[in-house]
Structure formats: structure tokens, C-alpha cells
PDB file of C-alpha atoms in Angstrom:
ATOM      1  CA  LEU V  22     -42.746 -13.579  57.294  1.00  0.00           C
ATOM      2  CA  ARG V  23     -45.529 -11.058  57.145  1.00  0.00           C
ATOM      3  CA  LEU V  24     -44.899 -10.395  53.473  1.00  0.00           C
ATOM      4  CA  ALA V  25     -45.114 -14.093  52.815  1.00  0.00           C
ATOM      5  CA  GLU V  26     -48.646 -14.102  54.329  1.00  0.00           C
ATOM      6  CA  VAL V  27     -49.853 -11.656  51.539  1.00  0.00           C
ATOM      7  CA  PRO V  28     -51.544 -13.532  48.724  1.00  0.00           C
ATOM      8  CA  LEU V  29     -50.324 -12.075  45.460  1.00  0.00           C
ATOM      9  CA  SER V  30     -53.576 -12.989  43.623  1.00  0.00           C
ATOM     10  CA  ASP V  31     -55.627 -10.048  44.836  1.00  0.00           C
ATOM     11  CA  PRO V  32     -53.946  -7.504  47.151  1.00  0.00           C
ATOM     12  CA  THR V  33     -57.030  -5.298  46.893  1.00  0.00           C
ATOM     13  CA  ALA V  34     -59.359  -7.716  48.636  1.00  0.00           C
ATOM     14  CA  PRO V  35     -60.066  -6.510  52.227  1.00  0.00           C
ATOM     15  CA  GLU V  36     -58.455  -9.473  54.006  1.00  0.00           C
ATOM     16  CA  ASP V  37     -55.430  -9.373  51.627  1.00  0.00           C
ATOM     17  CA  ARG V  38     -55.185  -5.557  52.057  1.00  0.00           C
ATOM     18  CA  GLU V  39     -55.114  -6.127  55.823  1.00  0.00           C
ATOM     19  CA  ALA V  40     -52.284  -8.724  55.507  1.00  0.00           C
ATOM     20  CA  LEU V  41     -50.428  -6.330  53.193  1.00  0.00           C
ATOM     21  CA  THR V  42     -50.865  -3.491  55.743  1.00  0.00           C
ATOM     22  CA  ARG V  43     -49.519  -5.783  58.605  1.00  0.00           C
ATOM     23  CA  SER V  44     -46.598  -6.716  56.389  1.00  0.00           C
ATOM     24  CA  ILE V  45     -45.658  -3.103  55.656  1.00  0.00           C
ATOM     25  CA  ALA V  46     -45.955  -2.263  59.359  1.00  0.00           C
ATOM     26  CA  ALA V  47     -43.653  -5.224  60.307  1.00  0.00           C
ATOM     27  CA  LEU V  48     -41.160  -4.264  57.745  1.00  0.00           C
ATOM     28  CA  ARG V  49     -41.078  -0.695  58.910  1.00  0.00           C
ATOM     29  CA  GLN V  50     -40.630  -1.901  62.516  1.00  0.00           C
ATOM     30  CA  SER V  51     -37.804  -4.197  61.406  1.00  0.00           C
ATOM     31  CA  LEU V  52     -36.140  -1.341  59.643  1.00  0.00           C
ATOM     32  CA  ALA V  53     -36.480   0.921  62.718  1.00  0.00           C
ATOM     33  CA  LEU V  54     -34.390  -1.721  64.518  1.00  0.00           C
ATOM     34  CA  ALA V  55     -31.969  -2.479  61.678  1.00  0.00           C
ATOM     35  CA  PRO V  56     -31.993   0.383  59.233  1.00  0.00           C
ATOM     36  CA  ALA V  57     -28.950  -0.853  57.296  1.00  0.00           C
ATOM     37  CA  SER V  58     -30.623  -3.907  55.956  1.00  0.00           C
ATOM     38  CA  PRO V  59     -30.720  -3.674  52.160  1.00  0.00           C
ATOM     39  CA  TYR V  60     -32.827  -6.909  52.083  1.00  0.00           C
ATOM     40  CA  ARG V  61     -35.668  -5.499  54.221  1.00  0.00           C
ATOM     41  CA  TRP V  62     -35.630  -2.199  52.230  1.00  0.00           C
ATOM     42  CA  LEU V  63     -36.195  -4.175  49.086  1.00  0.00           C
ATOM     43  CA  ASP V  64     -38.960  -6.154  50.792  1.00  0.00           C
ATOM     44  CA  LEU V  65     -40.583  -2.904  51.774  1.00  0.00           C
ATOM     45  CA  ALA V  66     -40.204  -1.635  48.138  1.00  0.00           C
ATOM     46  CA  PHE V  67     -42.060  -4.791  46.909  1.00  0.00           C
ATOM     47  CA  ALA V  68     -44.721  -4.502  49.590  1.00  0.00           C
ATOM     48  CA  GLU V  69     -45.362  -0.779  48.818  1.00  0.00           C
ATOM     49  CA  GLY V  70     -45.542  -1.659  45.155  1.00  0.00           C
ATOM     50  CA  LEU V  71     -48.313  -4.160  45.955  1.00  0.00           C
ATOM     51  CA  ALA V  72     -50.132  -1.605  48.074  1.00  0.00           C
ATOM     52  CA  ALA V  73     -49.836   1.495  46.018  1.00  0.00           C
ATOM     53  CA  GLY V  74     -48.602   0.325  42.576  1.00  0.00           C
ATOM     54  CA  LEU V  75     -45.291   0.757  40.937  1.00  0.00           C
ATOM     55  CA  GLY V  76     -44.921   4.413  41.520  1.00  0.00           C
ATOM     56  CA  PRO V  77     -43.498   6.935  43.971  1.00  0.00           C
ATOM     57  CA  ALA V  78     -44.078   4.646  47.059  1.00  0.00           C
ATOM     58  CA  VAL V  79     -41.485   2.087  45.652  1.00  0.00           C
ATOM     59  CA  LEU V  80     -38.769   4.652  44.930  1.00  0.00           C
ATOM     60  CA  SER V  81     -37.613   5.575  48.409  1.00  0.00           C
ATOM     61  CA  PRO V  82     -37.272   2.039  49.836  1.00  0.00           C
ATOM     62  CA  LEU V  83     -35.663   0.850  46.540  1.00  0.00           C
ATOM     63  CA  ARG V  84     -33.129   3.760  46.854  1.00  0.00           C
ATOM     64  CA  MET V  85     -32.491   2.784  50.540  1.00  0.00           C
ATOM     65  CA  SER V  86     -31.789  -0.759  49.502  1.00  0.00           C
ATOM     66  CA  VAL V  87     -29.287   0.460  47.001  1.00  0.00           C
ATOM     67  CA  GLU V  88     -27.713   2.924  49.512  1.00  0.00           C
ATOM     68  CA  THR V  89     -27.474   0.352  52.253  1.00  0.00           C
ATOM     69  CA  GLY V  90     -26.160  -2.503  50.174  1.00  0.00           C
ATOM     70  CA  PRO V  91     -24.839  -1.462  46.804  1.00  0.00           C
ATOM     71  CA  TYR V  92     -23.517  -4.376  44.666  1.00  0.00           C
ATOM     72  CA  THR V  93     -25.103  -6.939  46.977  1.00  0.00           C
ATOM     73  CA  ARG V  94     -25.018 -10.089  44.876  1.00  0.00           C
ATOM     74  CA  GLY V  95     -27.843 -11.746  46.803  1.00  0.00           C
ATOM     75  CA  LEU V  96     -30.197  -8.897  45.816  1.00  0.00           C
ATOM     76  CA  LEU V  97     -29.077  -8.531  42.233  1.00  0.00           C
ATOM     77  CA  MET V  98     -31.901 -10.115  40.326  1.00  0.00           C
ATOM     78  CA  ARG V  99     -34.750  -9.111  42.584  1.00  0.00           C
ATOM     79  CA  ARG V 100     -33.554  -5.525  42.779  1.00  0.00           C
ATOM     80  CA  LEU V 101     -32.919  -5.245  39.011  1.00  0.00           C
ATOM     81  CA  GLY V 102     -36.354  -6.682  38.290  1.00  0.00           C
ATOM     82  CA  LEU V 103     -38.023  -4.021  40.352  1.00  0.00           C
ATOM     83  CA  GLY V 104     -35.636  -1.279  39.342  1.00  0.00           C
ATOM     84  CA  LEU V 105     -36.337  -1.938  35.571  1.00  0.00           C
ATOM     85  CA  ARG V 106     -40.067  -1.540  36.221  1.00  0.00           C
ATOM     86  CA  VAL V 107     -39.567   1.925  37.664  1.00  0.00           C
ATOM     87  CA  TRP V 108     -36.439   2.828  35.611  1.00  0.00           C
ATOM     88  CA  ALA V 109     -37.737   6.168  34.276  1.00  0.00           C
ATOM     89  CA  SER V 110     -38.432   7.469  37.754  1.00  0.00           C
ATOM     90  CA  LEU V 111     -35.086   6.511  39.309  1.00  0.00           C
ATOM     91  CA  ASP V 112     -32.708   9.169  40.530  1.00  0.00           C
ATOM     92  CA  PRO V 113     -29.254   9.153  38.804  1.00  0.00           C
ATOM     93  CA  THR V 114     -27.380   7.621  41.805  1.00  0.00           C
ATOM     94  CA  THR V 115     -29.761   4.611  42.081  1.00  0.00           C
ATOM     95  CA  ARG V 116     -29.815   4.115  38.331  1.00  0.00           C
ATOM     96  CA  GLY V 117     -25.977   4.253  38.269  1.00  0.00           C
ATOM     97  CA  VAL V 118     -25.657   1.458  40.893  1.00  0.00           C
ATOM     98  CA  LEU V 119     -28.237  -0.670  39.072  1.00  0.00           C
ATOM     99  CA  GLU V 120     -26.295  -0.054  35.833  1.00  0.00           C
ATOM    100  CA  ALA V 121     -23.164  -1.310  37.576  1.00  0.00           C
ATOM    101  CA  ASP V 122     -25.176  -4.388  38.683  1.00  0.00           C
ATOM    102  CA  ILE V 123     -26.171  -4.916  34.991  1.00  0.00           C
ATOM    103  CA  ARG V 124     -22.507  -4.715  33.938  1.00  0.00           C
ATOM    104  CA  ALA V 125     -21.513  -7.136  36.676  1.00  0.00           C
ATOM    105  CA  LEU V 126     -24.202  -9.594  35.575  1.00  0.00           C
ATOM    106  CA  GLY V 127     -23.006  -9.169  32.009  1.00  0.00           C
ATOM    107  CA  ARG V 128     -19.439  -9.979  32.984  1.00  0.00           C
ATOM    108  CA  ASP V 129     -20.262 -12.958  35.307  1.00  0.00           C
ATOM    109  CA  TYR V 130     -23.462 -14.386  33.740  1.00  0.00           C
ATOM    110  CA  PRO V 131     -24.062 -13.044  30.212  1.00  0.00           C
ATOM    111  CA  HIS V 132     -26.563 -15.721  29.298  1.00  0.00           C
ATOM    112  CA  MET V 133     -28.584 -14.980  32.425  1.00  0.00           C
ATOM    113  CA  LEU V 134     -28.546 -11.262  31.588  1.00  0.00           C
ATOM    114  CA  ALA V 135     -29.875 -11.935  28.085  1.00  0.00           C
ATOM    115  CA  VAL V 136     -32.635 -14.182  29.397  1.00  0.00           C
ATOM    116  CA  PHE V 137     -33.411 -11.597  32.051  1.00  0.00           C
ATOM    117  CA  ALA V 138     -33.611  -8.884  29.403  1.00  0.00           C
ATOM    118  CA  LYS V 139     -36.109 -10.963  27.398  1.00  0.00           C
ATOM    119  CA  GLN V 140     -38.239 -11.723  30.494  1.00  0.00           C
ATOM    120  CA  GLN V 141     -38.365  -8.071  31.594  1.00  0.00           C
ATOM    121  CA  TYR V 142     -38.628  -6.610  28.099  1.00  0.00           C
ATOM    122  CA  ALA V 143     -35.627  -4.557  28.976  1.00  0.00           C
ATOM    123  CA  ALA V 144     -33.085  -5.077  26.171  1.00  0.00           C
ATOM    124  CA  ALA V 145     -32.856  -1.340  25.370  1.00  0.00           C
ATOM    125  CA  THR V 146     -32.229  -0.375  29.006  1.00  0.00           C
ATOM    126  CA  ILE V 147     -29.670  -3.128  29.424  1.00  0.00           C
ATOM    127  CA  ARG V 148     -27.940  -2.125  26.195  1.00  0.00           C
ATOM    128  CA  GLN V 149     -27.763   1.413  27.418  1.00  0.00           C
ATOM    129  CA  ALA V 150     -26.174   0.342  30.657  1.00  0.00           C
ATOM    130  CA  LEU V 151     -23.526  -1.700  28.720  1.00  0.00           C
ATOM    131  CA  ARG V 152     -22.845   1.101  26.117  1.00  0.00           C
ATOM    132  CA  ASP V 153     -19.402   1.966  27.617  1.00  0.00           C
ATOM    133  CA  ASP V 154     -18.127  -1.613  27.360  1.00  0.00           C
ATOM    134  CA  PRO V 155     -18.141  -2.770  23.756  1.00  0.00           C
ATOM    135  CA  VAL V 156     -17.116  -6.273  24.639  1.00  0.00           C
ATOM    136  CA  LEU V 157     -19.937  -6.777  27.165  1.00  0.00           C
ATOM    137  CA  LEU V 158     -22.423  -5.138  24.726  1.00  0.00           C
ATOM    138  CA  ARG V 159     -21.331  -7.341  21.799  1.00  0.00           C
ATOM    139  CA  ARG V 160     -21.550 -10.456  23.992  1.00  0.00           C
ATOM    140  CA  PHE V 161     -25.012  -9.509  25.211  1.00  0.00           C
ATOM    141  CA  ASP V 162     -26.288  -8.735  21.681  1.00  0.00           C
ATOM    142  CA  GLU V 163     -24.974 -12.120  20.418  1.00  0.00           C
ATOM    143  CA  ILE V 164     -26.584 -14.106  23.145  1.00  0.00           C
ATOM    144  CA  TYR V 165     -29.872 -12.078  22.975  1.00  0.00           C
ATOM    145  CA  VAL V 166     -30.172 -12.626  19.176  1.00  0.00           C
ATOM    146  CA  ARG V 167     -29.366 -16.321  19.632  1.00  0.00           C
ATOM    147  CA  LEU V 168     -32.101 -16.579  22.243  1.00  0.00           C
ATOM    148  CA  ALA V 169     -34.558 -14.993  19.859  1.00  0.00           C
ATOM    149  CA  GLY V 170     -33.777 -17.617  17.283  1.00  0.00           C
ATOM    150  CA  ILE V 171     -34.280 -20.432  19.735  1.00  0.00           C
ATOM    151  CA  LEU V 172     -37.621 -18.974  20.994  1.00  0.00           C
ATOM    152  CA  VAL V 173     -38.886 -18.591  17.413  1.00  0.00           C
ATOM    153  CA  LYS V 174     -38.164 -22.297  16.722  1.00  0.00           C
ATOM    154  CA  MET V 175     -39.855 -23.535  19.922  1.00  0.00           C
ATOM    155  CA  PRO V 176     -43.399 -24.908  19.497  1.00  0.00           C
ATOM    156  CA  LEU V 177     -46.139 -22.855  21.118  1.00  0.00           C
ATOM    157  CA  ASN V 178     -47.706 -25.902  22.732  1.00  0.00           C
ATOM    158  CA  PRO V 179     -44.892 -28.490  23.393  1.00  0.00           C
ATOM    159  CA  PRO V 180     -45.982 -32.061  23.856  1.00  0.00           C
TER     160      PRO V 180
END
């Protein structure tokens, strides 16, 4: 709940910074009581990203989210969204689990994966994660290209 109190408009404003600091402290306290919660670790990674930027402060809690709950479907999109933003800094183990999540998403929800790739500007990373499965890679590419055609035909300012 503390994280929900933090306005995302300006986490650098003094009152917002104070709410963010309280949120991080509450998340750390929660994790001290339940250190195996991949959901709270991911919340901490997001809060640290707000506080310090998408850098080293995000990596440890993101890694702990992966370690305490690999392949957790309820975290899939949020964790991938954050993971893709810090992809180049991820350790091989964390990256491997997130690549497995990408493959699972490609198998179960290929259209969602293609839309996600467009939203995150992550087609190259996602294609790399799918490289060992030609069927998934081909399906991803087909949907991704089809989406590009649809987006090109859409008016910029729909009525």
C-alpha cells in the first residue's frame, strides 16, 4: 500500500520522495518477514527504480524476484517489462529465466508477446530469446510484421 501512495508524476519532489522512502522501508520490512515473496521483491525493484533510476539498485531485487519465484505467471508481464529495461545489466541466470518467460509467453500468447515487443521496443531482445525455437520465432515475426502493417494504416488522430 505504501508504494501505491507514491505519485508517479514527480518522485523527486520532497513530499513524493518522502512517500517513496516510506514505501521502500515498508517493502524491506515486509521482505524481512517474508523473504520468499517474488511479488514484494518485484515491488521493491520498481520502487528502487523510481528512487535511484533504472540502474544497479533495481538489479538485486529483480534478481531476488526471479530467484524466489521463477516462472511465476502472475509476475510475467511486470517482471519482463522491468527486465527488458535493464537487460544489458542482468546476470546470465536472471536473463535465462526471463528468456524462458519470453518463450512461455510466445507459446501461450504469441499476439500478446508481439504487442509487448512493440510497446517495449524490444523486438531484437525477444527474437534473441526465441532463437532456439524456429516455430516460435517464425510465429512471433509473422504477428509482429502484421502488427506493423495495422499500425501504419491507423490514423494518427482517430475520430
